[in-house]
mmCIF file of C-alpha atoms in Angstrom:
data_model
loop_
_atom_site.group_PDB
_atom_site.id
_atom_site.type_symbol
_atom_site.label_atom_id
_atom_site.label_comp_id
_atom_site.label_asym_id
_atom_site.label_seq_id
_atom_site.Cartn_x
_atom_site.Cartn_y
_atom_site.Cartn_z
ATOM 1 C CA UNK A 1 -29.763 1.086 34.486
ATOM 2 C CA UNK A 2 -27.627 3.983 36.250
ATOM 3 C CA UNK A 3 -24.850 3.024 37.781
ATOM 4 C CA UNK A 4 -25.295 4.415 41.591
ATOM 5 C CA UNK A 5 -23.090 3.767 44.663
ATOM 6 C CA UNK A 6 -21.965 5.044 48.191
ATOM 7 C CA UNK A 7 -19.301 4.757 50.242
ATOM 8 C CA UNK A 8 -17.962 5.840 53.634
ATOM 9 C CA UNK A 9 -15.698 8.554 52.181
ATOM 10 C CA UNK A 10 -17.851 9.817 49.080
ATOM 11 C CA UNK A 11 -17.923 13.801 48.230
ATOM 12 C CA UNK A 12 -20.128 16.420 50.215
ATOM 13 C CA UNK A 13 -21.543 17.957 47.185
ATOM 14 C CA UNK A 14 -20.505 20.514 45.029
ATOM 15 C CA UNK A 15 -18.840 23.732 45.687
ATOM 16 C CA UNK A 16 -21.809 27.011 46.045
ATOM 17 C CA UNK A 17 -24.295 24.313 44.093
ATOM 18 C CA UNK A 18 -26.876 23.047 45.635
ATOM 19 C CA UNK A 19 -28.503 22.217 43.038
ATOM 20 C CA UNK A 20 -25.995 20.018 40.710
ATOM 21 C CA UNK A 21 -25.515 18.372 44.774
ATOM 22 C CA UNK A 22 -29.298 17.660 44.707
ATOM 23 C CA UNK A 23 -28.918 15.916 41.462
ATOM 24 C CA UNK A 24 -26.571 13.482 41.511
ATOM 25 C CA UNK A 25 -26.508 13.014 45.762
ATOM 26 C CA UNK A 26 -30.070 11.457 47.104
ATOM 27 C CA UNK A 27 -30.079 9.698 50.364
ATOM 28 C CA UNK A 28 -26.619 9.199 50.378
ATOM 29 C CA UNK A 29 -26.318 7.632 47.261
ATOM 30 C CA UNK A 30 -24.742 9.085 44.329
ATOM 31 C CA UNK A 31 -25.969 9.147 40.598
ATOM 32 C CA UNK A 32 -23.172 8.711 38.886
ATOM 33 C CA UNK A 33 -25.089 9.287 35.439
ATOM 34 C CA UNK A 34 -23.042 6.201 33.658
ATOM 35 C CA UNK A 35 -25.048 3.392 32.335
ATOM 36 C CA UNK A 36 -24.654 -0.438 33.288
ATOM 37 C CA UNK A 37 -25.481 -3.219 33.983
ATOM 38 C CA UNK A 38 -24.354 -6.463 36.459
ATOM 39 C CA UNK A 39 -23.423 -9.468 35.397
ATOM 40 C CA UNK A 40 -23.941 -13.204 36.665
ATOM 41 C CA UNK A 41 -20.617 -13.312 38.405
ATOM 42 C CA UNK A 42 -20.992 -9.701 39.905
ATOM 43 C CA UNK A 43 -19.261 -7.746 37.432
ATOM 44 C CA UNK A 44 -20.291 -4.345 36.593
ATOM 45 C CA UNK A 45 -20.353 -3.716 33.276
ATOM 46 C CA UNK A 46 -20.118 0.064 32.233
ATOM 47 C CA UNK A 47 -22.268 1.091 28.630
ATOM 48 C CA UNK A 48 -22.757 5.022 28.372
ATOM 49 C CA UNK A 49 -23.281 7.776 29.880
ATOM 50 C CA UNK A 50 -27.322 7.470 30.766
ATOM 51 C CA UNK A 51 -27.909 10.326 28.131
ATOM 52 C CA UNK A 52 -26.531 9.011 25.203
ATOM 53 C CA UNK A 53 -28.198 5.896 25.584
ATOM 54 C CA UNK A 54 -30.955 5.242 22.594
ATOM 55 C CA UNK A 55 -34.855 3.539 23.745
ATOM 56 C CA UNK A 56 -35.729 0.503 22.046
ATOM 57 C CA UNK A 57 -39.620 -0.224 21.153
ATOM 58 C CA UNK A 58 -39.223 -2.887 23.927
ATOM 59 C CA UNK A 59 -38.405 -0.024 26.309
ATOM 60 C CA UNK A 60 -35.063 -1.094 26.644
ATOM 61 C CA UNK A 61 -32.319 1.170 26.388
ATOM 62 C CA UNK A 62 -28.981 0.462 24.313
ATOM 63 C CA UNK A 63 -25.437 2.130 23.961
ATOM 64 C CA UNK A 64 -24.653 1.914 20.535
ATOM 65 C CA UNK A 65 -21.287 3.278 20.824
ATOM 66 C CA UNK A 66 -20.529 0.550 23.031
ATOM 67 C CA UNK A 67 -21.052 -1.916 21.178
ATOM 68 C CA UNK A 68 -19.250 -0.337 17.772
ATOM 69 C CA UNK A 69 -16.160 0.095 19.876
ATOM 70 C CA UNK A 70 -16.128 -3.254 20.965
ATOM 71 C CA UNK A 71 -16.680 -4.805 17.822
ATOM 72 C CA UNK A 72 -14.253 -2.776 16.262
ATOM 73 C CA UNK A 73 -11.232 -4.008 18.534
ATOM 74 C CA UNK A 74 -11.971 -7.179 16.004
ATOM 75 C CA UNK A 75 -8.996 -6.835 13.372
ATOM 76 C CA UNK A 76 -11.646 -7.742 10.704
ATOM 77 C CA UNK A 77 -13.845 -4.586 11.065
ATOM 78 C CA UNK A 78 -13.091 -1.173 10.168
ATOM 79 C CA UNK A 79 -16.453 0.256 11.059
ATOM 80 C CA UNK A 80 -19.559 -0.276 12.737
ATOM 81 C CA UNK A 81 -22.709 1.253 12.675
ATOM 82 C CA UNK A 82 -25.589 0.531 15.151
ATOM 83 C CA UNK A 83 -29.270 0.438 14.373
ATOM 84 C CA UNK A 84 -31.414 1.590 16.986
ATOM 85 C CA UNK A 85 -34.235 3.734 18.279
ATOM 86 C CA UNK A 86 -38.377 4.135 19.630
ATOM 87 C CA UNK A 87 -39.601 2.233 16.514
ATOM 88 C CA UNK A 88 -37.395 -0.435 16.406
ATOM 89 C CA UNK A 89 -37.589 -3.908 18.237
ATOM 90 C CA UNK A 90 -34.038 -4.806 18.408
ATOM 91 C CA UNK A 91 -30.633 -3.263 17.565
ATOM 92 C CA UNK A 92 -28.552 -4.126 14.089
ATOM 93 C CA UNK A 93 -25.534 -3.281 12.660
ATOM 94 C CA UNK A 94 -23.759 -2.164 9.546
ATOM 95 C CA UNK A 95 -20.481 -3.919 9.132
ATOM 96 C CA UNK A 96 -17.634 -2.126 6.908
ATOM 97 C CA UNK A 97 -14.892 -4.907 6.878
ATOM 98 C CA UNK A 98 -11.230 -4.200 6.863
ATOM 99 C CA UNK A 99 -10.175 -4.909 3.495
ATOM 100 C CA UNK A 100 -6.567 -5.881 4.245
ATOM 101 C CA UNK A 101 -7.337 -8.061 7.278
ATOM 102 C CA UNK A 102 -10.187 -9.872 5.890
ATOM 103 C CA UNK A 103 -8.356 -10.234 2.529
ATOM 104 C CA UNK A 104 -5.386 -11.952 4.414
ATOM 105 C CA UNK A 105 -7.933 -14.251 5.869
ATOM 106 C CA UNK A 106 -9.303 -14.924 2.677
ATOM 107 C CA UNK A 107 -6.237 -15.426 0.466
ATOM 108 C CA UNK A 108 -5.318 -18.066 3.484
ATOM 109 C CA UNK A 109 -8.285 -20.043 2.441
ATOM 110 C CA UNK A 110 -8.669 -19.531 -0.879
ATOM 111 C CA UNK A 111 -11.609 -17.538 -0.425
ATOM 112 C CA UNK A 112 -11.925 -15.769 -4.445
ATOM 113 C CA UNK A 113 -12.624 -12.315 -4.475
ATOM 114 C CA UNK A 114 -11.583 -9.131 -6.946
ATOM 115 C CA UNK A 115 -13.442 -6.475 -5.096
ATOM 116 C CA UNK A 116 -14.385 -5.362 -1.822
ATOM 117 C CA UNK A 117 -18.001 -5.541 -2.200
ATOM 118 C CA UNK A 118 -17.503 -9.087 -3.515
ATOM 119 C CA UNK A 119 -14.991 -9.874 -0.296
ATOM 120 C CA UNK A 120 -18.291 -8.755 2.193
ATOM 121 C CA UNK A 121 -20.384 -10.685 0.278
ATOM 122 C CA UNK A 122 -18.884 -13.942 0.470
ATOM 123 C CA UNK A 123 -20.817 -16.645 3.109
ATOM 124 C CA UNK A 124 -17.341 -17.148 4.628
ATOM 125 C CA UNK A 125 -16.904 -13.034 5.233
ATOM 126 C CA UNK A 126 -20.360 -13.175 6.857
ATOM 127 C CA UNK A 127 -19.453 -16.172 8.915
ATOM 128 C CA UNK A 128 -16.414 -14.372 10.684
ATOM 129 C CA UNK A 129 -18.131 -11.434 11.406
ATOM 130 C CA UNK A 130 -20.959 -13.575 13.357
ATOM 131 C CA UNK A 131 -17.974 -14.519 15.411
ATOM 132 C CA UNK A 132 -17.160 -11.008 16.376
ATOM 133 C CA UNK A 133 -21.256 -10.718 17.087
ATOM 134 C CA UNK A 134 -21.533 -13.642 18.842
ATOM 135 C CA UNK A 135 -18.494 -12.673 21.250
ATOM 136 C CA UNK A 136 -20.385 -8.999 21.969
ATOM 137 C CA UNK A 137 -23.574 -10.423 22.391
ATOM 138 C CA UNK A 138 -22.346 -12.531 25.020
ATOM 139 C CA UNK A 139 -21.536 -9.867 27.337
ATOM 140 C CA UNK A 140 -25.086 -7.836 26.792
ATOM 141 C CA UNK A 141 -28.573 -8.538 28.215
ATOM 142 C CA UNK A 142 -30.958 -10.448 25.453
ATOM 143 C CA UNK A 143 -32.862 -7.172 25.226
ATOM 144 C CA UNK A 144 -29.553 -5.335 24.395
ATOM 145 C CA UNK A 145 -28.102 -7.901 21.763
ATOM 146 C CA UNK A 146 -27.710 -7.530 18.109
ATOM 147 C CA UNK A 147 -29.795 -9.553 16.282
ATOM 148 C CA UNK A 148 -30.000 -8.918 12.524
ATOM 149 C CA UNK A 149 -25.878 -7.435 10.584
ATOM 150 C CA UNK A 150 -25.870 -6.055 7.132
ATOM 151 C CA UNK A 151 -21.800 -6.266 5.640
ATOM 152 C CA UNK A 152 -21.758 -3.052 3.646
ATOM 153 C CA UNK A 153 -20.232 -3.136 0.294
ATOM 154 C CA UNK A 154 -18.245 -0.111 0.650
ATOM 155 C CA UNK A 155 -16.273 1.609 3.224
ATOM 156 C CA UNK A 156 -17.573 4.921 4.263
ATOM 157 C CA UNK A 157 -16.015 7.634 3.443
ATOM 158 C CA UNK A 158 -15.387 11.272 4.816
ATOM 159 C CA UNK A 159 -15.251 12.359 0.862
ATOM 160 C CA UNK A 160 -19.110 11.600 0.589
ATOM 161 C CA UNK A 161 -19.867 12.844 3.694
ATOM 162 C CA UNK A 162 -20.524 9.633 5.260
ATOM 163 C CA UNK A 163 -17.976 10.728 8.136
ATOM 164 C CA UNK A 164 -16.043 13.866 9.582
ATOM 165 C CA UNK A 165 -12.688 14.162 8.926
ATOM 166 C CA UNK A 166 -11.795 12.790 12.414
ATOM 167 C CA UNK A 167 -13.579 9.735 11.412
ATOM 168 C CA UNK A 168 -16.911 10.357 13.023
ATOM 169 C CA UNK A 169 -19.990 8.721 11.841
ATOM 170 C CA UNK A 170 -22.289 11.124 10.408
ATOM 171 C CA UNK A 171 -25.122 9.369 11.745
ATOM 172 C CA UNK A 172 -28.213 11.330 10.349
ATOM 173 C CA UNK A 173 -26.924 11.260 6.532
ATOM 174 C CA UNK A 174 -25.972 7.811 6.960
ATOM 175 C CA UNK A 175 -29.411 7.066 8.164
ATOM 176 C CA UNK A 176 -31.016 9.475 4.820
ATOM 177 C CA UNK A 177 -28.512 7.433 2.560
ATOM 178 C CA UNK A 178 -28.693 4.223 3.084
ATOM 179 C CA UNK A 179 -32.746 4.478 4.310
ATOM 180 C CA UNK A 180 -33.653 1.682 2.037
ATOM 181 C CA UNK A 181 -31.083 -0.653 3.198
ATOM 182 C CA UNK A 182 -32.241 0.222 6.986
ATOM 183 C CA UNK A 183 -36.050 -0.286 6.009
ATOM 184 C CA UNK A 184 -35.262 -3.956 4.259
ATOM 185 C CA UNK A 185 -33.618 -4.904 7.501
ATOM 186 C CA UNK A 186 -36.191 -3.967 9.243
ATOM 187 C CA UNK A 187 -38.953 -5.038 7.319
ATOM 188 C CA UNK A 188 -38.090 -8.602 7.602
ATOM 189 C CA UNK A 189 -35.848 -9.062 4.084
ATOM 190 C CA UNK A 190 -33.252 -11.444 3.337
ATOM 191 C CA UNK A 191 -31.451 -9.300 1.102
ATOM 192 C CA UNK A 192 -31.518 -5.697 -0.819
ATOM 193 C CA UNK A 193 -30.336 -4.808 -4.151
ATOM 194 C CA UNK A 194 -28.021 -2.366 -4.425
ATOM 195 C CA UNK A 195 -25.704 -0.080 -7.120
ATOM 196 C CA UNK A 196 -22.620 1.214 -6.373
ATOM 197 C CA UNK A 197 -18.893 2.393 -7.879
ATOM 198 C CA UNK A 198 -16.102 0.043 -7.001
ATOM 199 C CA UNK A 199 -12.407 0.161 -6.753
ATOM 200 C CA UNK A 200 -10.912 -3.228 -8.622
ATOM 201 C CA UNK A 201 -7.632 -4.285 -6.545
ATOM 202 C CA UNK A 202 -5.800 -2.613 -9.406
ATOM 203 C CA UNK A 203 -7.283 0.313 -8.890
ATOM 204 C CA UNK A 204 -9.839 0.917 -11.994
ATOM 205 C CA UNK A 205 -13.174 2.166 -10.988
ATOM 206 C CA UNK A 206 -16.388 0.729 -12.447
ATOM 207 C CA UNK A 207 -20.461 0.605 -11.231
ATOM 208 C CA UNK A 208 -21.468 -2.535 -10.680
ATOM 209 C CA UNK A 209 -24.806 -4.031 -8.940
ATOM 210 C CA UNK A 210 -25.032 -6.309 -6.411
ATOM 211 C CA UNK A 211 -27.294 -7.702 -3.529
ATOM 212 C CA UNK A 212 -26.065 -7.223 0.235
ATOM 213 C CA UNK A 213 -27.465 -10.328 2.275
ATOM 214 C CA UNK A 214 -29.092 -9.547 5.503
ATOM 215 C CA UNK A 215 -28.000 -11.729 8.038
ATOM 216 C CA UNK A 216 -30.133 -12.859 11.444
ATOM 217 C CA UNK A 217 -27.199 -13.724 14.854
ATOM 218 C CA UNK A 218 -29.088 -16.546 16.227
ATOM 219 C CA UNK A 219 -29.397 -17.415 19.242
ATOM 220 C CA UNK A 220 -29.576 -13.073 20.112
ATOM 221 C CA UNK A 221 -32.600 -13.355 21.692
ATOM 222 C CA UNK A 222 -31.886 -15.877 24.449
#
């Protein structure tokens, strides 16, 4: 909900406005228009501001750019995308993993890859992600929490319009492009074929086809 307060020594109001005053003062309490939430221990946690939050079908309503900036403090994600809205029942998210990081990991194991889409593919990729889920979902309300993570197989990428050159999401082409990937998630699917150019590690370019595995958190709904 909206994160409201008062206090002994809180403002009058604004300066020759009576009107911004009469919106965010009521009964000496003021509307701070930031989204949160409290947590067992008395904690408030801050999301959003209220109107950048997104409705769920549940009426709940979700901060998606709260929960992509969190997840991408993880040194194993580059990018995160957040699936949410009116007609959907719970959130999800796009993963794009960070290639160097996660290939670290990997060569430490002896986890075999020679791509990136073959890197987020692997069960082991998917598994370390979850962790970086898991840890977010913690901290959210069950109504709030991600339940369902796609790892992409590419990165996106401001040269196909995917983001703006500061690095910004492009979220309504995103949303176009990758439609069928968002409807198999959403429709209940395990997986989703896809084709797509790679970049080998020694930098030749080829097309190959592949299926992305759609991935439930459990536990998300608790």
């Amino acid at each position: 909900g909206e994160i409201i307060y008062r206090q002994p020594g809180i403002f009058l109001g604004y300066y020759n406005d009576s009107a911004k005053t009469a919106e965010v003062l009521k009964d000496g309490w003021f509307y701070s228009g930031d989204s949160g939430f409290i947590t067992e221990d008395g904690h408030v946690v801050f999301l959003d501001r209220v109107k950048d939050l997104v409705k769920l079908a549940s009426g709940d309503k979700l901060a998606p750019q709260f929960i992509e900036s969190r997840l991408k403090f993880s040194p194993y994600i580059k990018d995160a995308w957040v699936l949410a809205g009116p007609d959907r029942a719970y959130a999800s998210v796009i993963i794009i993993i960070d290639y160097d990081s996660v290939g670290r990991w990997a060569g430490q194991r002896r986890v075999a890859y020679t791509t990136f889409t073959e890197l987020s593919q692997r069960p082991e990729v998917y598994q370390l992600v979850k962790q970086d889920i898991d840890r977010i979902n913690q901290a959210l309300p069950p109504g709030l929490r991600v339940k369902k993570y796609v790892n992409l197989h590419k990165e996106f990428d401001p040269d196909e319009a995917e983001l703006t050159r500061t690095r910004k999401l492009r979220r309504t082409f995103v949303g176009e492009r990758y439609r069928e990937l968002i409807n198999a998630i959403y429709g209940d699917k395990t997986e989703v074929p896809i084709e797509a150019q790679v970049r080998y590690r020694d930098g030749r370019m080829g097309t190959i086809k592949t299926t992305l595995s759609i991935k439930s958190v459990e536990g998300a709904a608790r």
